[in-house]
Amino acid sequence: VVEILDLGEVEGVHFMVMEFIEGDNLSALVRALDGEQLPLSVILCLLSDTLEGLGAAHDLRDVEGDLYRLVHRDVSPHNILINLDGWAKVGDFGIMKAAGKTSNTRTGELRGKLAYMSPEQARGTDLDLRTDLFAVGVITWELLTGKRLFACESDAATLERVIACR
């Protein structure tokens, strides 16, 4: 997970200082390959790093030892950052949800990238860590096949495909 170095507030505006990842995201890497596939060993390392980062977020506990039950809700190739040493880190927890906490998401509003959502997320139902794992599954399928799994020409068609899980 991209490390948070500091949190604060200045004149009523909250801020977060995060570690700088020198490198690029997985989406840019795949685009730069221009149709060529990453070696299987690289795919497995990137996925392992991603799952380790999500596991750390999913296992995060409060001071009483209770799980926060965090759900990233936006796991996608854009939010998997790869540093110059080849390590992957999960970033952009901006729409993350913790169980029992209020959300800024209004009824009927979807947050995250449609093509990587779980059907439950697309339907707007309660989520747990399985939603993040579903997204990693979609990313895995795309990296191994070199094709998009759910993405269509329009957002509506993509959403329909995700909900039907076709």
PDB file of C-alpha atoms in Angstrom:
ATOM      1  CA  VAL A   1       0.000   0.000   0.000  1.00  0.00           C
ATOM      2  CA  VAL A   2       1.243   3.483  -0.791  1.00  0.00           C
ATOM      3  CA  GLU A   3       2.430   4.785   2.578  1.00  0.00           C
ATOM      4  CA  ILE A   4       0.707   7.699   4.287  1.00  0.00           C
ATOM      5  CA  LEU A   5       3.422   9.918   5.755  1.00  0.00           C
ATOM      6  CA  ASP A   6       1.336  12.624   7.395  1.00  0.00           C
ATOM      7  CA  LEU A   7      -2.229  13.798   7.948  1.00  0.00           C
ATOM      8  CA  GLY A   8      -3.262  17.294   8.862  1.00  0.00           C
ATOM      9  CA  GLU A   9      -5.541  20.252   8.532  1.00  0.00           C
ATOM     10  CA  VAL A  10      -4.818  23.798   7.440  1.00  0.00           C
ATOM     11  CA  GLU A  11      -7.561  26.431   7.674  1.00  0.00           C
ATOM     12  CA  GLY A  12     -10.280  23.769   7.685  1.00  0.00           C
ATOM     13  CA  VAL A  13      -8.869  21.855   4.715  1.00  0.00           C
ATOM     14  CA  HIS A  14      -7.701  18.322   5.467  1.00  0.00           C
ATOM     15  CA  PHE A  15      -4.656  16.918   3.699  1.00  0.00           C
ATOM     16  CA  MET A  16      -2.722  13.694   3.367  1.00  0.00           C
ATOM     17  CA  VAL A  17       0.970  13.430   2.502  1.00  0.00           C
ATOM     18  CA  MET A  18       1.759  10.158   0.752  1.00  0.00           C
ATOM     19  CA  GLU A  19       4.918   8.462  -0.380  1.00  0.00           C
ATOM     20  CA  PHE A  20       5.975   9.322  -3.928  1.00  0.00           C
ATOM     21  CA  ILE A  21       6.085   6.286  -6.203  1.00  0.00           C
ATOM     22  CA  GLU A  22       8.598   6.841  -8.969  1.00  0.00           C
ATOM     23  CA  GLY A  23       7.318   4.739 -11.821  1.00  0.00           C
ATOM     24  CA  ASP A  24       3.904   4.309 -13.427  1.00  0.00           C
ATOM     25  CA  ASN A  25       0.621   2.491 -13.003  1.00  0.00           C
ATOM     26  CA  LEU A  26      -0.255  -0.934 -14.387  1.00  0.00           C
ATOM     27  CA  SER A  27      -2.608   0.545 -16.973  1.00  0.00           C
ATOM     28  CA  ALA A  28       0.172   2.681 -18.462  1.00  0.00           C
ATOM     29  CA  LEU A  29       2.536  -0.301 -18.464  1.00  0.00           C
ATOM     30  CA  VAL A  30       0.053  -2.490 -20.353  1.00  0.00           C
ATOM     31  CA  ARG A  31      -0.645   0.355 -22.818  1.00  0.00           C
ATOM     32  CA  ALA A  32       3.100   0.830 -23.409  1.00  0.00           C
ATOM     33  CA  LEU A  33       3.440  -2.868 -24.280  1.00  0.00           C
ATOM     34  CA  ASP A  34       1.202  -2.196 -27.306  1.00  0.00           C
ATOM     35  CA  GLY A  35      -0.424  -5.625 -27.412  1.00  0.00           C
ATOM     36  CA  GLU A  36       2.503  -7.669 -26.102  1.00  0.00           C
ATOM     37  CA  GLN A  37       1.903  -9.545 -22.875  1.00  0.00           C
ATOM     38  CA  LEU A  38       3.892  -9.323 -19.705  1.00  0.00           C
ATOM     39  CA  PRO A  39       5.797 -12.500 -18.802  1.00  0.00           C
ATOM     40  CA  LEU A  40       3.780 -14.765 -16.491  1.00  0.00           C
ATOM     41  CA  SER A  41       6.379 -14.401 -13.714  1.00  0.00           C
ATOM     42  CA  VAL A  42       5.976 -10.590 -13.798  1.00  0.00           C
ATOM     43  CA  ILE A  43       2.169 -10.865 -13.780  1.00  0.00           C
ATOM     44  CA  LEU A  44       2.310 -13.172 -10.758  1.00  0.00           C
ATOM     45  CA  CYS A  45       4.686 -10.857  -8.861  1.00  0.00           C
ATOM     46  CA  LEU A  46       2.513  -7.797  -9.543  1.00  0.00           C
ATOM     47  CA  LEU A  47      -0.636  -9.656  -8.488  1.00  0.00           C
ATOM     48  CA  SER A  48       1.068 -11.003  -5.366  1.00  0.00           C
ATOM     49  CA  ASP A  49       2.158  -7.491  -4.348  1.00  0.00           C
ATOM     50  CA  THR A  50      -1.344  -6.166  -5.025  1.00  0.00           C
ATOM     51  CA  LEU A  51      -3.006  -8.893  -2.964  1.00  0.00           C
ATOM     52  CA  GLU A  52      -0.518  -8.372  -0.139  1.00  0.00           C
ATOM     53  CA  GLY A  53      -1.344  -4.649  -0.083  1.00  0.00           C
ATOM     54  CA  LEU A  54      -5.084  -5.282  -0.127  1.00  0.00           C
ATOM     55  CA  GLY A  55      -4.653  -7.917   2.574  1.00  0.00           C
ATOM     56  CA  ALA A  56      -2.929  -5.335   4.780  1.00  0.00           C
ATOM     57  CA  ALA A  57      -5.814  -2.903   4.232  1.00  0.00           C
ATOM     58  CA  HIS A  58      -8.433  -5.597   4.843  1.00  0.00           C
ATOM     59  CA  ASP A  59      -6.687  -6.672   8.072  1.00  0.00           C
ATOM     60  CA  LEU A  60      -6.409  -3.128   9.476  1.00  0.00           C
ATOM     61  CA  ARG A  61      -7.754  -2.913  13.048  1.00  0.00           C
ATOM     62  CA  ASP A  62      -8.708  -0.118  15.408  1.00  0.00           C
ATOM     63  CA  VAL A  63      -7.156   0.377  18.852  1.00  0.00           C
ATOM     64  CA  GLU A  64      -9.599  -2.157  20.377  1.00  0.00           C
ATOM     65  CA  GLY A  65      -8.478  -4.773  17.855  1.00  0.00           C
ATOM     66  CA  ASP A  66     -11.696  -4.731  15.816  1.00  0.00           C
ATOM     67  CA  LEU A  67     -11.423  -4.935  12.049  1.00  0.00           C
ATOM     68  CA  TYR A  68     -12.240  -1.737  10.188  1.00  0.00           C
ATOM     69  CA  ARG A  69     -13.522  -3.974   7.361  1.00  0.00           C
ATOM     70  CA  LEU A  70     -12.122  -1.625   4.728  1.00  0.00           C
ATOM     71  CA  VAL A  71     -13.131  -2.026   1.113  1.00  0.00           C
ATOM     72  CA  HIS A  72     -11.017  -0.140  -1.451  1.00  0.00           C
ATOM     73  CA  ARG A  73     -13.892  -0.063  -4.019  1.00  0.00           C
ATOM     74  CA  ASP A  74     -11.656   1.148  -6.867  1.00  0.00           C
ATOM     75  CA  VAL A  75      -9.089  -1.590  -7.481  1.00  0.00           C
ATOM     76  CA  SER A  76      -8.070  -1.227 -11.120  1.00  0.00           C
ATOM     77  CA  PRO A  77      -4.869  -1.142 -13.206  1.00  0.00           C
ATOM     78  CA  HIS A  78      -4.877   2.666 -12.778  1.00  0.00           C
ATOM     79  CA  ASN A  79      -4.560   2.288  -8.997  1.00  0.00           C
ATOM     80  CA  ILE A  80      -1.800  -0.325  -8.992  1.00  0.00           C
ATOM     81  CA  LEU A  81       1.408   1.669  -8.987  1.00  0.00           C
ATOM     82  CA  ILE A  82       4.679   0.052 -10.042  1.00  0.00           C
ATOM     83  CA  ASN A  83       7.926   1.577  -8.840  1.00  0.00           C
ATOM     84  CA  LEU A  84      11.190   1.500 -10.762  1.00  0.00           C
ATOM     85  CA  ASP A  85      12.274  -1.637  -8.859  1.00  0.00           C
ATOM     86  CA  GLY A  86       9.192  -3.495 -10.153  1.00  0.00           C
ATOM     87  CA  TRP A  87       7.230  -3.579  -6.891  1.00  0.00           C
ATOM     88  CA  ALA A  88       3.495  -2.964  -7.091  1.00  0.00           C
ATOM     89  CA  LYS A  89       1.668  -0.866  -4.505  1.00  0.00           C
ATOM     90  CA  VAL A  90      -2.040  -0.242  -4.148  1.00  0.00           C
ATOM     91  CA  GLY A  91      -2.918   3.436  -4.168  1.00  0.00           C
ATOM     92  CA  ASP A  92      -5.898   5.760  -4.290  1.00  0.00           C
ATOM     93  CA  PHE A  93      -8.015   4.752  -1.335  1.00  0.00           C
ATOM     94  CA  GLY A  94     -10.056   7.907  -1.988  1.00  0.00           C
ATOM     95  CA  ILE A  95     -13.420   6.105  -2.193  1.00  0.00           C
ATOM     96  CA  MET A  96     -12.552   3.409   0.338  1.00  0.00           C
ATOM     97  CA  LYS A  97     -15.355   2.402   2.703  1.00  0.00           C
ATOM     98  CA  ALA A  98     -15.113   1.170   6.283  1.00  0.00           C
ATOM     99  CA  ALA A  99     -17.956  -0.901   7.721  1.00  0.00           C
ATOM    100  CA  GLY A 100     -20.311   1.135   9.864  1.00  0.00           C
ATOM    101  CA  LYS A 101     -18.944   4.470   8.623  1.00  0.00           C
ATOM    102  CA  THR A 102     -21.008   6.950   6.658  1.00  0.00           C
ATOM    103  CA  SER A 103     -20.220   7.398   2.994  1.00  0.00           C
ATOM    104  CA  ASN A 104     -20.375  10.365   0.654  1.00  0.00           C
ATOM    105  CA  THR A 105     -21.852   8.111  -2.036  1.00  0.00           C
ATOM    106  CA  ARG A 106     -25.478   9.060  -2.701  1.00  0.00           C
ATOM    107  CA  THR A 107     -28.139   6.472  -3.544  1.00  0.00           C
ATOM    108  CA  GLY A 108     -27.870   5.595  -7.225  1.00  0.00           C
ATOM    109  CA  GLU A 109     -24.324   6.970  -7.487  1.00  0.00           C
ATOM    110  CA  LEU A 110     -21.579   4.551  -8.472  1.00  0.00           C
ATOM    111  CA  ARG A 111     -17.995   5.107  -7.354  1.00  0.00           C
ATOM    112  CA  GLY A 112     -15.094   3.325  -9.042  1.00  0.00           C
ATOM    113  CA  LYS A 113     -14.319   2.087 -12.520  1.00  0.00           C
ATOM    114  CA  LEU A 114     -17.253   0.184 -13.992  1.00  0.00           C
ATOM    115  CA  ALA A 115     -15.208  -2.478 -15.802  1.00  0.00           C
ATOM    116  CA  TYR A 116     -13.589  -3.595 -12.507  1.00  0.00           C
ATOM    117  CA  MET A 117     -16.636  -3.513 -10.235  1.00  0.00           C
ATOM    118  CA  SER A 118     -18.171  -6.584  -8.711  1.00  0.00           C
ATOM    119  CA  PRO A 119     -21.833  -7.172  -9.595  1.00  0.00           C
ATOM    120  CA  GLU A 120     -22.698  -6.305  -5.966  1.00  0.00           C
ATOM    121  CA  GLN A 121     -20.930  -2.962  -6.212  1.00  0.00           C
ATOM    122  CA  ALA A 122     -22.630  -2.205  -9.537  1.00  0.00           C
ATOM    123  CA  ARG A 123     -26.015  -2.983  -7.947  1.00  0.00           C
ATOM    124  CA  GLY A 124     -25.232  -0.688  -5.002  1.00  0.00           C
ATOM    125  CA  THR A 125     -25.570  -3.407  -2.348  1.00  0.00           C
ATOM    126  CA  ASP A 126     -23.456  -3.866   0.777  1.00  0.00           C
ATOM    127  CA  LEU A 127     -19.826  -4.668   0.070  1.00  0.00           C
ATOM    128  CA  ASP A 128     -17.005  -6.477   1.783  1.00  0.00           C
ATOM    129  CA  LEU A 129     -13.430  -7.388   0.864  1.00  0.00           C
ATOM    130  CA  ARG A 130     -14.687  -9.789  -1.815  1.00  0.00           C
ATOM    131  CA  THR A 131     -15.440  -6.774  -4.021  1.00  0.00           C
ATOM    132  CA  ASP A 132     -11.722  -5.918  -4.060  1.00  0.00           C
ATOM    133  CA  LEU A 133     -10.806  -9.552  -4.756  1.00  0.00           C
ATOM    134  CA  PHE A 134     -13.290  -9.649  -7.640  1.00  0.00           C
ATOM    135  CA  ALA A 135     -11.512  -6.647  -9.169  1.00  0.00           C
ATOM    136  CA  VAL A 136      -8.152  -8.413  -8.837  1.00  0.00           C
ATOM    137  CA  GLY A 137      -9.728 -11.392 -10.596  1.00  0.00           C
ATOM    138  CA  VAL A 138     -10.798  -9.151 -13.492  1.00  0.00           C
ATOM    139  CA  ILE A 139      -7.287  -7.669 -13.677  1.00  0.00           C
ATOM    140  CA  THR A 140      -5.783 -11.181 -13.625  1.00  0.00           C
ATOM    141  CA  TRP A 141      -8.031 -12.315 -16.489  1.00  0.00           C
ATOM    142  CA  GLU A 142      -7.124  -9.243 -18.538  1.00  0.00           C
ATOM    143  CA  LEU A 143      -3.380  -9.610 -17.938  1.00  0.00           C
ATOM    144  CA  LEU A 144      -3.445 -13.299 -18.873  1.00  0.00           C
ATOM    145  CA  THR A 145      -5.640 -12.973 -21.971  1.00  0.00           C
ATOM    146  CA  GLY A 146      -4.623  -9.542 -23.210  1.00  0.00           C
ATOM    147  CA  LYS A 147      -8.331  -8.670 -23.586  1.00  0.00           C
ATOM    148  CA  ARG A 148     -10.794  -6.560 -21.608  1.00  0.00           C
ATOM    149  CA  LEU A 149     -13.297  -8.656 -19.666  1.00  0.00           C
ATOM    150  CA  PHE A 150     -16.303  -6.372 -19.139  1.00  0.00           C
ATOM    151  CA  ALA A 151     -15.449  -3.115 -20.940  1.00  0.00           C
ATOM    152  CA  CYS A 152     -17.848  -2.181 -23.741  1.00  0.00           C
ATOM    153  CA  GLU A 153     -18.360   0.796 -26.035  1.00  0.00           C
ATOM    154  CA  SER A 154     -20.651   2.553 -23.550  1.00  0.00           C
ATOM    155  CA  ASP A 155     -20.826   2.819 -19.768  1.00  0.00           C
ATOM    156  CA  ALA A 156     -24.398   1.511 -19.844  1.00  0.00           C
ATOM    157  CA  ALA A 157     -23.381  -1.618 -21.754  1.00  0.00           C
ATOM    158  CA  THR A 158     -20.394  -2.159 -19.435  1.00  0.00           C
ATOM    159  CA  LEU A 159     -22.610  -1.794 -16.371  1.00  0.00           C
ATOM    160  CA  GLU A 160     -25.155  -4.251 -17.795  1.00  0.00           C
ATOM    161  CA  ARG A 161     -22.392  -6.767 -18.506  1.00  0.00           C
ATOM    162  CA  VAL A 162     -20.909  -6.404 -15.000  1.00  0.00           C
ATOM    163  CA  ILE A 163     -24.287  -6.829 -13.272  1.00  0.00           C
ATOM    164  CA  ALA A 164     -25.008  -9.944 -15.346  1.00  0.00           C
ATOM    165  CA  CYS A 165     -21.387 -11.063 -14.775  1.00  0.00           C
ATOM    166  CA  ARG A 166     -21.056 -12.036 -18.447  1.00  0.00           C
TER     167      ARG A 166
END
